Amino acid sequence: MNSKQIVLASRPKGTPTSEDFRIENVELPELKEDDLLLQGMYYSVDPYMRGRMNDAKSYVAPFKVGQPIEGGVVAKVVESKSVDFKTGDIVMGALPWQQQIVAPAKGVKKIDASIAPASYYLGILGMPGLTAYFGLMDITKPKAGETVVVSGAAGAVGVVVGQIAKIQGCRVIGIAGTDDKINLLKETFGFDEGINYKTTADIKQAIAQLCPNGVDVYFDNVGGAISDAVISNINFHARIALCGQIALYNSTEVPMGPRLQPMLLTRSVLMQGFIVSNYQSRFPEGIQQLAQWITAGKLKFTETILQGFEQLPAALIGLFKGVNTGKMVVEA
Ligand code: NAP
């Protein structure tokens, strides 16, 4: 049996292009004891995948040139050689970008599509939701009445961060790249204020106006000039969760911003980087809390779903152009 797969054709220089990917046919192996034959349903594209396209040592191994890209996939079991799974089960796991996949049963877990749509397990009930929950609650420990600023606010992580901060009783300001995204943050997700960083001439000044008492919590999804502007307004005893630096992922040189460490020092600010997998042992707690807030109607979510397996490269590249609102997913 054959399947289509998408491989890394070359390592990008700067922003990835469609030439960095190639669609191929692959012969699937025979199923062995404890193997599953899976049909891919929803494929996740995530900013961290850009780092895996480089040949650089990191917290996760680089993709190999000529080998399939791998990421979060929700799939249906077509055939099972495992006693734990039956045909028709919906599962998710870190799987190759293939339409049909032969995978060991121990590499996937069943999901309950009655709580939320199956694709939400790649978003609010998956890695991005857990990132928002643990990064905000564990690192920044927001308190009622504090001012929270979120960059990348209209993305998969950002929309969840802002809503959790509202649940904690904070005032929330989101930074995103279009007026439509800002309107959505305020009207659908309950953010108090928003800043369109692409049309605001002086972001530092805009934050100063919206946060007259300073920024108590900054959840940083983007880095670069936006973060320089937010940190320039940081309050005494503020906490900064360093979640992502997407503004820098395609940089070929390390850009040098203003040196803000004296401000962090004199204002006793905590800034901490984290990787969501640091919290692996607490994932059940995070999923339970997120699911409870969803069921109670306190947490909403949104997705940008591109149709067709072949759209995967465009979807990944689209993350760096702001094509998505909420979680970017490809439906095969
Ligand atoms: P996302 O926000 O859904 O998608 C990326 C968004 O980033 C785009 O829609 C775009 O929105 C914005 N963006 C792209 N280039 C930008 C730039 N140069 N400057 C400012 N904004 C830019 O992605 P996500 O999955 O929620 O991830 C958000 C961040 O968290 C990423 O940096 C990611 O690497 C990080 N992350 C970290 C962890 C962890 O364990 N630490 C886990 C998950 C994600 P606009 O229209 O607003 O520009």
Coordinates of N, CA and C in Angstrom, one line a residue, residues 47-277:
P47 N 4.8 27.0 15.2 CA 6.0 27.8 14.9 C 7.3 27.0 15.3
Y48 N 7.3 26.1 16.3 CA 8.6 25.5 16.7 C 9.2 24.6 15.6
M49 N 8.3 24.2 14.6 CA 8.8 23.4 13.5 C 9.8 24.1 12.7
R50 N 9.8 25.5 12.7 CA 10.8 26.2 11.9 C 12.2 25.9 12.5
G51 N 12.3 25.8 13.8 CA 13.6 25.5 14.4 C 14.1 24.1 14.0
R52 N 13.1 23.2 13.9 CA 13.5 21.8 13.5 C 13.9 21.7 12.1
M53 N 13.7 22.7 11.3 CA 14.1 22.7 9.9 C 15.6 23.1 9.8
N54 N 16.2 23.7 10.9 CA 17.6 24.0 10.9 C 18.4 22.8 11.4
D55 N 19.6 22.8 11.0 CA 20.5 21.7 11.5 C 21.2 22.2 12.8
A56 N 20.4 22.4 13.8 CA 20.9 22.9 15.1 C 20.5 22.1 16.3
K57 N 21.3 22.1 17.2 CA 21.0 21.3 18.5 C 19.9 22.1 19.2
S58 N 18.9 21.5 19.7 CA 17.9 22.2 20.4 C 17.2 21.2 21.4
Y59 N 16.0 21.6 22.0 CA 15.4 20.7 22.9 C 14.6 19.5 22.1
V60 N 14.6 19.6 20.8 CA 14.0 18.6 20.0 C 14.8 18.4 18.7
A61 N 15.0 17.2 18.2 CA 15.9 16.9 17.2 C 15.5 17.6 15.9
P62 N 16.5 18.0 15.0 CA 16.1 18.6 13.7 C 15.5 17.6 12.8
F63 N 14.6 18.0 11.9 CA 14.1 17.2 10.8 C 15.3 16.8 9.9
K64 N 15.2 15.7 9.3 CA 16.3 15.3 8.4 C 15.9 15.6 6.9
V65 N 16.8 16.1 6.1 CA 16.5 16.4 4.7 C 16.2 15.0 4.0
G66 N 15.1 15.0 3.2 CA 14.7 13.8 2.5 C 13.7 12.9 3.4
Q67 N 13.5 13.3 4.6 CA 12.6 12.5 5.5 C 11.4 13.3 5.8
P68 N 10.2 12.6 6.1 CA 9.0 13.4 6.3 C 9.1 14.3 7.5
I69 N 8.4 15.4 7.4 CA 8.2 16.3 8.5 C 7.3 15.6 9.5
E70 N 7.5 15.9 10.8 CA 6.7 15.2 11.8 C 6.1 16.2 12.7
G71 N 4.8 16.0 13.2 CA 4.2 16.9 14.1 C 3.0 16.3 14.7
G72 N 2.2 17.1 15.4 CA 1.0 16.6 16.0 C -0.1 16.2 15.0
V73 N -0.6 15.0 15.0 CA -1.6 14.6 14.0 C -2.8 13.9 14.8
V74 N -4.0 14.2 14.4 CA -5.2 13.5 14.8 C -5.6 12.5 13.7
A75 N -5.7 11.3 14.0 CA -5.9 10.3 13.0 C -7.0 9.2 13.4
K76 N -7.6 8.6 12.4 CA -8.5 7.5 12.7 C -7.9 6.1 12.5
V77 N -8.2 5.2 13.4 CA -7.6 3.8 13.3 C -8.4 3.1 12.1
V78 N -7.6 2.7 11.1 CA -8.2 1.9 10.0 C -8.1 0.4 10.2
E79 N -7.0 0.0 10.8 CA -6.7 -1.4 11.1 C -5.9 -1.4 12.4
S80 N -6.2 -2.4 13.2 CA -5.4 -2.5 14.5 C -4.9 -3.9 14.8
K81 N -3.6 -3.9 15.1 CA -3.0 -5.2 15.6 C -2.7 -5.1 17.1
S82 N -3.4 -4.1 17.7 CA -3.2 -3.9 19.2 C -4.6 -4.2 19.9
V83 N -4.5 -4.8 21.1 CA -5.7 -5.1 21.8 C -6.3 -3.8 22.4
D84 N -5.5 -2.7 22.5 CA -6.0 -1.5 23.1 C -6.7 -0.6 22.2
F85 N -6.7 -0.9 20.9 CA -7.3 0.0 19.9 C -8.2 -0.8 18.9
K86 N -9.3 -0.2 18.5 CA -10.1 -0.8 17.5 C -10.4 0.1 16.3
T87 N -10.8 -0.5 15.2 CA -11.1 0.3 14.0 C -12.1 1.4 14.3
G88 N -11.8 2.6 13.9 CA -12.7 3.7 14.2 C -12.3 4.6 15.3
D89 N -11.4 4.1 16.2 CA -10.9 5.0 17.3 C -10.2 6.2 16.7
I90 N -10.4 7.3 17.4 CA -9.7 8.6 17.0 C -8.5 8.7 18.0
V91 N -7.3 8.9 17.4 CA -6.1 9.0 18.3 C -5.3 10.2 17.9
M92 N -4.3 10.6 18.7 CA -3.4 11.6 18.3 C -2.0 11.2 18.8
G93 N -1.0 11.8 18.1 CA 0.4 11.6 18.4 C 1.3 12.4 17.6
A94 N 2.6 12.3 17.9 CA 3.6 12.9 17.0 C 3.9 12.0 15.9
L95 N 3.4 12.3 14.7 CA 3.4 11.4 13.6 C 3.9 12.1 12.3
P96 N 4.4 11.3 11.3 CA 4.9 11.9 10.1 C 3.8 12.5 9.2
W97 N 4.1 13.5 8.4 CA 3.2 14.1 7.5 C 3.0 13.1 6.4
Q98 N 2.1 12.1 6.6 CA 1.7 11.1 5.6 C 0.2 11.0 5.7
Q99 N -0.4 10.7 4.5 CA -1.9 10.5 4.6 C -2.3 9.2 5.3
Q100 N -1.6 8.1 5.0 CA -1.8 6.9 5.8 C -0.5 6.6 6.5
I101 N -0.6 6.1 7.8 CA 0.6 6.0 8.6 C 0.5 4.6 9.3
V102 N 1.6 3.9 9.3 CA 1.7 2.7 10.1 C 2.6 3.1 11.4
A103 N 2.0 3.0 12.5 CA 2.6 3.5 13.8 C 2.4 2.5 14.9
P104 N 3.4 2.4 15.8 CA 3.2 1.5 17.0 C 2.1 2.1 17.9
A105 N 1.3 1.2 18.4 CA 0.2 1.7 19.3 C 0.7 2.5 20.5
K106 N 1.9 2.2 21.0 CA 2.3 2.9 22.2 C 2.7 4.4 21.8
G107 N 2.8 4.7 20.6 CA 3.1 6.1 20.2 C 1.9 7.0 20.1
V108 N 0.7 6.5 20.3 CA -0.5 7.4 20.1 C -1.4 7.2 21.4
K109 N -2.3 8.2 21.5 CA -3.3 8.0 22.6 C -4.7 8.3 22.1
K110 N -5.7 7.6 22.7 CA -7.0 7.9 22.2 C -7.5 9.2 22.7
I111 N -8.4 9.9 21.9 CA -8.9 11.1 22.3 C -10.4 11.0 22.4
D112 N -11.0 11.8 23.3 CA -12.5 11.8 23.5 C -13.1 13.0 22.7
A113 N -13.6 12.7 21.5 CA -14.1 13.7 20.6 C -15.5 14.2 21.0
S114 N -16.0 13.7 22.2 CA -17.3 14.1 22.7 C -17.2 15.4 23.5
I115 N -16.0 15.6 24.1 CA -15.7 16.9 24.9 C -15.7 18.1 24.0
A116 N -15.0 17.9 22.8 CA -14.7 19.0 21.9 C -14.3 18.4 20.6
P117 N -14.4 19.2 19.5 CA -14.0 18.7 18.2 C -12.6 18.1 18.2
A118 N -12.4 17.0 17.4 CA -11.1 16.3 17.5 C -9.9 17.2 17.2
S119 N -10.1 18.2 16.4 CA -8.9 19.1 16.1 C -8.5 19.9 17.3
Y120 N -9.4 20.1 18.3 CA -9.1 20.9 19.4 C -7.9 20.3 20.2
Y121 N -7.7 18.9 20.0 CA -6.6 18.3 20.7 C -5.3 18.7 20.2
L122 N -5.3 19.4 19.1 CA -4.0 20.0 18.5 C -3.9 21.4 19.0
G123 N -5.0 22.0 19.6 CA -5.0 23.4 20.0 C -5.3 23.5 21.5
I124 N -6.5 24.0 21.8 CA -6.7 24.3 23.2 C -6.6 23.1 24.2
L125 N -6.9 21.9 23.7 CA -6.8 20.7 24.6 C -5.5 20.0 24.3
G126 N -4.6 20.6 23.7 CA -3.3 20.0 23.3 C -2.2 20.9 23.7
M127 N -1.1 20.8 23.0 CA 0.2 21.5 23.3 C 0.0 23.0 23.5
P128 N -0.7 23.7 22.5 CA -0.8 25.2 22.7 C -1.6 25.5 24.0
G129 N -2.7 24.8 24.3 CA -3.5 25.1 25.5 C -2.7 24.9 26.7
L130 N -2.0 23.8 26.8 CA -1.1 23.5 27.9 C 0.0 24.5 28.1
T131 N 0.5 25.0 27.0 CA 1.6 26.1 27.0 C 1.0 27.3 27.7
A132 N -0.2 27.7 27.2 CA -0.9 28.9 27.8 C -1.1 28.7 29.3
Y133 N -1.6 27.6 29.7 CA -2.0 27.3 31.1 C -0.8 27.3 32.0
F134 N 0.2 26.5 31.7 CA 1.3 26.4 32.6 C 2.2 27.6 32.5
G135 N 2.4 28.2 31.3 CA 3.2 29.4 31.2 C 2.6 30.6 32.1
L136 N 1.3 30.7 31.9 CA 0.7 31.9 32.6 C 0.6 31.6 34.1
M137 N 0.0 30.4 34.4 CA -0.3 30.1 35.8 C 0.9 29.8 36.7
D138 N 1.8 29.0 36.1 CA 3.0 28.6 36.9 C 4.1 29.6 37.0
I139 N 4.4 30.3 35.8 CA 5.5 31.2 35.8 C 5.1 32.6 36.3
T140 N 4.0 33.1 35.7 CA 3.7 34.5 36.0 C 2.7 34.7 37.2
K141 N 2.0 33.6 37.6 CA 1.1 33.7 38.7 C 0.3 35.0 38.8
P142 N -0.6 35.2 37.8 CA -1.3 36.5 37.8 C -2.3 36.6 39.0
K143 N -2.4 37.9 39.4 CA -3.3 38.2 40.5 C -4.4 39.1 40.1
A144 N -5.6 39.0 40.7 CA -6.7 39.8 40.3 C -6.3 41.3 40.3
G145 N -6.8 42.0 39.3 CA -6.5 43.5 39.3 C -5.2 43.8 38.6
E146 N -4.3 42.8 38.3 CA -3.1 43.1 37.6 C -3.3 43.3 36.1
T147 N -2.4 44.0 35.5 CA -2.4 44.2 34.0 C -1.5 43.2 33.3
V148 N -2.1 42.4 32.4 CA -1.4 41.4 31.6 C -1.4 41.8 30.2
V149 N -0.2 41.7 29.6 CA 0.0 42.0 28.2 C 0.4 40.7 27.5
V150 N -0.3 40.3 26.4 CA 0.0 39.1 25.6 C 0.4 39.5 24.2
S151 N 1.6 39.1 23.7 CA 1.9 39.3 22.3 C 1.5 38.0 21.6
G152 N 1.4 38.1 20.2 CA 0.9 36.9 19.5 C -0.5 36.6 20.0
A153 N -1.2 37.6 20.3 CA -2.5 37.4 21.1 C -3.6 36.6 20.4
A154 N -3.6 36.7 19.1 CA -4.7 36.1 18.3 C -4.3 34.7 17.8
G155 N -3.2 34.2 18.3 CA -2.8 32.8 17.9 C -3.3 31.8 18.8
A156 N -2.8 30.5 18.6 CA -3.3 29.4 19.3 C -3.0 29.5 20.8
V157 N -1.8 29.9 21.2 CA -1.5 30.1 22.6 C -2.1 31.4 23.1
G158 N -2.0 32.5 22.4 CA -2.3 33.8 22.9 C -3.8 33.9 23.2
V159 N -4.7 33.4 22.4 CA -6.2 33.5 22.8 C -6.5 32.8 24.1
V160 N -5.8 31.8 24.4 CA -6.0 31.0 25.6 C -5.4 31.8 26.8
V161 N -4.2 32.3 26.6 CA -3.5 33.1 27.7 C -4.5 34.2 28.1
G162 N -4.9 35.0 27.2 CA -5.8 36.1 27.5 C -7.0 35.8 28.3
Q163 N -7.7 34.7 27.8 CA -8.9 34.3 28.5 C -8.6 33.7 29.9
I164 N -7.5 33.0 30.1 CA -7.2 32.5 31.4 C -6.9 33.7 32.3
A165 N -6.2 34.7 31.8 CA -5.9 35.9 32.6 C -7.2 36.6 33.0
K166 N -8.2 36.6 32.1 CA -9.5 37.2 32.5 C -10.1 36.4 33.6
I167 N -10.1 35.1 33.5 CA -10.7 34.2 34.5 C -10.0 34.5 35.9
Q168 N -8.7 34.9 35.9 CA -8.0 35.2 37.1 C -8.3 36.7 37.6
G169 N -9.2 37.4 36.8 CA -9.6 38.7 37.3 C -8.6 39.8 36.8
C170 N -7.8 39.6 35.8 CA -6.8 40.6 35.4 C -7.4 41.5 34.3
R171 N -6.7 42.6 34.0 CA -7.0 43.4 32.9 C -6.0 43.0 31.8
V172 N -6.6 42.7 30.6 CA -5.8 42.0 29.5 C -5.7 42.9 28.3
I173 N -4.4 43.1 27.8 CA -4.2 43.8 26.6 C -3.5 42.8 25.6
G174 N -4.1 42.6 24.4 CA -3.5 41.7 23.4 C -2.8 42.5 22.3
I175 N -1.7 42.0 21.8 CA -1.0 42.6 20.6 C -1.1 41.6 19.5
A176 N -1.6 42.1 18.3 CA -1.7 41.2 17.1 C -1.6 42.0 15.9
G177 N -1.6 41.4 14.7 CA -1.2 42.0 13.5 C -2.3 42.5 12.5
T178 N -3.6 42.4 12.9 CA -4.6 43.0 12.1 C -5.8 43.6 12.9
D179 N -6.5 44.5 12.4 CA -7.7 45.1 13.1 C -8.7 44.0 13.4
D180 N -8.9 43.1 12.4 CA -9.9 42.0 12.6 C -9.5 41.2 13.8
K181 N -8.2 40.9 13.9 CA -7.8 40.1 15.0 C -8.1 40.8 16.3
I182 N -7.8 42.1 16.4 CA -8.0 42.9 17.6 C -9.5 42.9 17.9
N183 N -10.3 43.1 16.9 CA -11.8 43.2 17.2 C -12.2 41.8 17.8
L184 N -11.7 40.7 17.2 CA -12.1 39.4 17.7 C -11.7 39.2 19.1
L185 N -10.4 39.6 19.4 CA -9.9 39.5 20.8 C -10.9 40.2 21.8
K186 N -11.3 41.4 21.4 CA -12.1 42.1 22.3 C -13.6 41.6 22.4
E187 N -14.1 41.3 21.2 CA -15.6 41.0 21.1 C -15.8 39.5 21.5
T188 N -15.0 38.6 21.1 CA -15.3 37.2 21.3 C -14.5 36.6 22.5
F189 N -13.3 37.1 22.7 CA -12.5 36.5 23.8 C -12.3 37.4 25.0
G190 N -13.0 38.5 25.1 CA -13.1 39.3 26.3 C -11.9 40.1 26.7
F191 N -10.9 40.2 25.7 CA -9.7 41.1 26.1 C -10.2 42.5 26.3
D192 N -9.6 43.3 27.2 CA -10.0 44.6 27.4 C -9.6 45.6 26.4
E193 N -8.3 45.4 25.9 CA -7.8 46.3 24.9 C -6.9 45.5 23.9
G194 N -6.6 46.1 22.8 CA -5.8 45.5 21.8 C -4.9 46.5 21.1
I195 N -3.8 46.1 20.6 CA -2.9 47.0 19.8 C -2.5 46.2 18.5
N196 N -2.8 46.8 17.4 CA -2.4 46.3 16.1 C -0.9 46.8 15.9
Y197 N 0.0 45.9 16.0 CA 1.4 46.3 16.0 C 1.9 46.7 14.6
K198 N 1.1 46.3 13.6 CA 1.5 46.7 12.2 C 1.1 48.1 11.8
T199 N 0.1 48.6 12.5 CA -0.4 50.0 12.2 C -0.1 51.0 13.3
T200 N 0.4 50.6 14.4 CA 0.7 51.5 15.5 C 2.1 52.0 15.4
A201 N 2.3 53.3 15.2 CA 3.6 53.9 15.0 C 4.5 53.7 16.2
D202 N 4.0 54.0 17.4 CA 4.9 53.9 18.6 C 4.2 52.9 19.6
I203 N 4.6 51.7 19.5 CA 4.0 50.6 20.4 C 4.3 50.9 21.8
K204 N 5.5 51.4 22.1 CA 5.9 51.7 23.5 C 4.9 52.7 24.1
Q205 N 4.7 53.7 23.3 CA 3.8 54.8 23.8 C 2.3 54.3 23.9
A206 N 1.9 53.4 23.0 CA 0.5 52.9 23.0 C 0.4 52.0 24.3
I207 N 1.4 51.3 24.7 CA 1.3 50.4 25.9 C 1.3 51.3 27.1
A208 N 2.1 52.4 27.1 CA 2.2 53.3 28.2 C 0.8 53.9 28.4
Q209 N 0.1 54.2 27.3 CA -1.3 54.8 27.5 C -2.3 53.8 28.0
L210 N -2.2 52.6 27.6 CA -3.2 51.6 28.0 C -2.8 51.0 29.4
C211 N -1.6 51.1 29.8 CA -1.1 50.5 31.1 C -0.5 51.6 31.9
P212 N -1.3 52.6 32.4 CA -0.7 53.7 33.1 C 0.0 53.3 34.4
N213 N -0.3 52.1 35.0 CA 0.4 51.7 36.2 C 1.5 50.6 35.8
G214 N 1.8 50.5 34.5 CA 2.8 49.5 34.1 C 2.2 48.1 33.9
V215 N 3.1 47.3 33.3 CA 2.7 45.9 32.9 C 3.1 45.0 34.0
D216 N 2.2 44.3 34.7 CA 2.5 43.4 35.8 C 2.9 42.0 35.3
V217 N 2.3 41.6 34.2 CA 2.6 40.3 33.6 C 2.7 40.4 32.1
Y218 N 3.8 39.9 31.5 CA 4.0 39.9 30.1 C 4.2 38.5 29.6
F219 N 3.2 38.0 28.8 CA 3.4 36.6 28.2 C 3.9 36.9 26.8
D220 N 5.2 36.5 26.6 CA 5.9 36.9 25.3 C 5.9 35.7 24.3
N221 N 5.1 35.9 23.3 CA 5.0 34.9 22.2 C 5.9 35.2 21.0
V222 N 6.4 36.5 21.0 CA 7.0 37.0 19.7 C 8.4 37.5 19.8
G223 N 8.8 38.1 20.9 CA 10.1 38.7 21.0 C 10.3 39.9 20.1
G224 N 11.6 40.3 19.9 CA 11.9 41.4 18.9 C 11.4 42.7 19.5
A225 N 11.1 43.6 18.5 CA 10.8 45.0 18.8 C 9.5 45.1 19.7
I226 N 8.5 44.2 19.5 CA 7.3 44.3 20.3 C 7.6 44.1 21.7
S227 N 8.5 43.1 22.0 CA 8.8 42.8 23.4 C 9.7 43.9 24.0
D228 N 10.5 44.6 23.2 CA 11.3 45.7 23.7 C 10.3 46.8 24.2
A229 N 9.2 47.0 23.4 CA 8.2 48.0 23.7 C 7.5 47.7 25.0
V230 N 7.1 46.4 25.1 CA 6.4 46.0 26.3 C 7.2 46.1 27.6
I231 N 8.5 45.5 27.5 CA 9.4 45.5 28.6 C 9.8 46.9 29.1
S232 N 9.8 47.8 28.1 CA 10.1 49.2 28.5 C 9.0 49.8 29.4
N233 N 7.8 49.2 29.5 CA 6.7 49.6 30.4 C 6.5 48.7 31.5
I234 N 7.5 47.9 31.9 CA 7.3 46.8 32.9 C 7.2 47.4 34.3
N235 N 6.4 46.9 35.1 CA 6.2 47.3 36.5 C 7.2 46.7 37.4
F236 N 7.3 47.3 38.6 CA 8.0 46.6 39.7 C 7.4 45.3 40.0
H237 N 8.3 44.3 40.3 CA 7.9 42.9 40.6 C 7.0 42.2 39.6
A238 N 7.2 42.7 38.3 CA 6.5 42.0 37.2 C 7.1 40.6 36.9
R239 N 6.3 39.8 36.2 CA 6.7 38.5 35.8 C 6.6 38.4 34.3
I240 N 7.6 37.9 33.6 CA 7.6 37.7 32.2 C 7.8 36.2 31.8
A241 N 6.8 35.6 31.1 CA 6.9 34.2 30.6 C 7.4 34.3 29.2
L242 N 8.7 33.8 29.0 CA 9.2 33.7 27.7 C 8.8 32.5 27.0
C243 N 7.7 32.6 26.2 CA 7.1 31.4 25.6 C 7.7 31.2 24.2
G244 N 7.7 32.3 23.4 CA 8.1 32.1 22.0 C 8.8 33.4 21.5
Q245 N 9.5 33.3 20.4 CA 10.2 34.4 19.8 C 10.0 34.4 18.3
I246 N 8.8 34.3 17.8 CA 8.6 34.0 16.4 C 9.1 35.1 15.5
A247 N 9.2 36.3 16.1 CA 9.8 37.4 15.3 C 11.2 37.2 14.9
L248 N 11.9 36.2 15.6 CA 13.3 36.0 15.3 C 13.6 34.7 14.6
Y249 N 12.5 33.8 14.5 CA 12.8 32.4 14.0 C 13.4 32.4 12.6
N250 N 13.1 33.4 11.8 CA 13.6 33.3 10.4 C 14.9 34.2 10.2
S251 N 15.4 34.8 11.4 CA 16.5 35.7 11.3 C 17.8 34.9 10.9
T252 N 18.6 35.4 10.1 CA 19.8 34.7 9.7 C 21.0 35.3 10.6
E253 N 20.8 36.4 11.2 CA 21.7 37.0 12.2 C 21.0 37.3 13.5
V254 N 21.7 37.2 14.6 CA 21.0 37.6 15.9 C 20.9 39.1 16.0
P255 N 19.6 39.6 15.9 CA 19.5 41.1 16.0 C 19.7 41.5 17.5
M256 N 20.3 42.7 17.7 CA 20.5 43.2 19.0 C 19.5 44.3 19.3
G257 N 18.7 44.1 20.3 CA 17.7 45.1 20.7 C 18.3 46.0 21.8
P258 N 17.4 46.9 22.3 CA 17.9 47.7 23.4 C 18.2 46.8 24.6
R259 N 19.2 47.2 25.4 CA 19.6 46.4 26.6 C 18.6 46.8 27.7
L260 N 17.7 45.8 28.1 CA 16.7 46.1 29.0 C 17.0 45.5 30.4
Q261 N 18.1 44.8 30.5 CA 18.4 44.1 31.8 C 18.5 45.1 33.0
P262 N 19.0 46.4 32.8 CA 19.0 47.3 34.0 C 17.6 47.5 34.5
M263 N 16.6 47.6 33.6 CA 15.3 47.8 34.0 C 14.7 46.6 34.8
L264 N 15.0 45.4 34.3 CA 14.6 44.2 34.9 C 15.2 44.1 36.3
L265 N 16.5 44.5 36.4 CA 17.2 44.4 37.7 C 16.6 45.4 38.7
T266 N 16.5 46.7 38.3 CA 16.1 47.7 39.3 C 14.6 47.6 39.6
R267 N 13.8 46.9 38.8 CA 12.4 46.7 39.1 C 12.1 45.3 39.6
S268 N 13.1 44.6 39.9 CA 12.9 43.2 40.5 C 12.0 42.4 39.7
V269 N 12.2 42.3 38.4 CA 11.4 41.6 37.5 C 11.9 40.2 37.3
L270 N 10.9 39.2 37.3 CA 11.3 37.8 37.0 C 11.0 37.6 35.5
M271 N 12.0 37.1 34.8 CA 11.8 36.7 33.4 C 12.3 35.2 33.2
Q272 N 11.3 34.3 32.8 CA 11.7 32.9 32.7 C 11.2 32.3 31.4
G273 N 12.2 31.6 30.8 CA 11.8 30.9 29.6 C 11.3 29.5 30.0
F274 N 10.5 28.9 29.1 CA 10.0 27.5 29.5 C 9.6 26.8 28.2
I275 N 9.7 25.5 28.3 CA 9.2 24.6 27.2 C 8.0 23.8 27.8
V276 N 6.9 23.7 27.1 CA 5.7 23.1 27.7 C 6.0 21.7 28.2
S277 N 6.9 21.0 27.6 CA 7.2 19.6 28.0 C 7.9 19.5 29.4

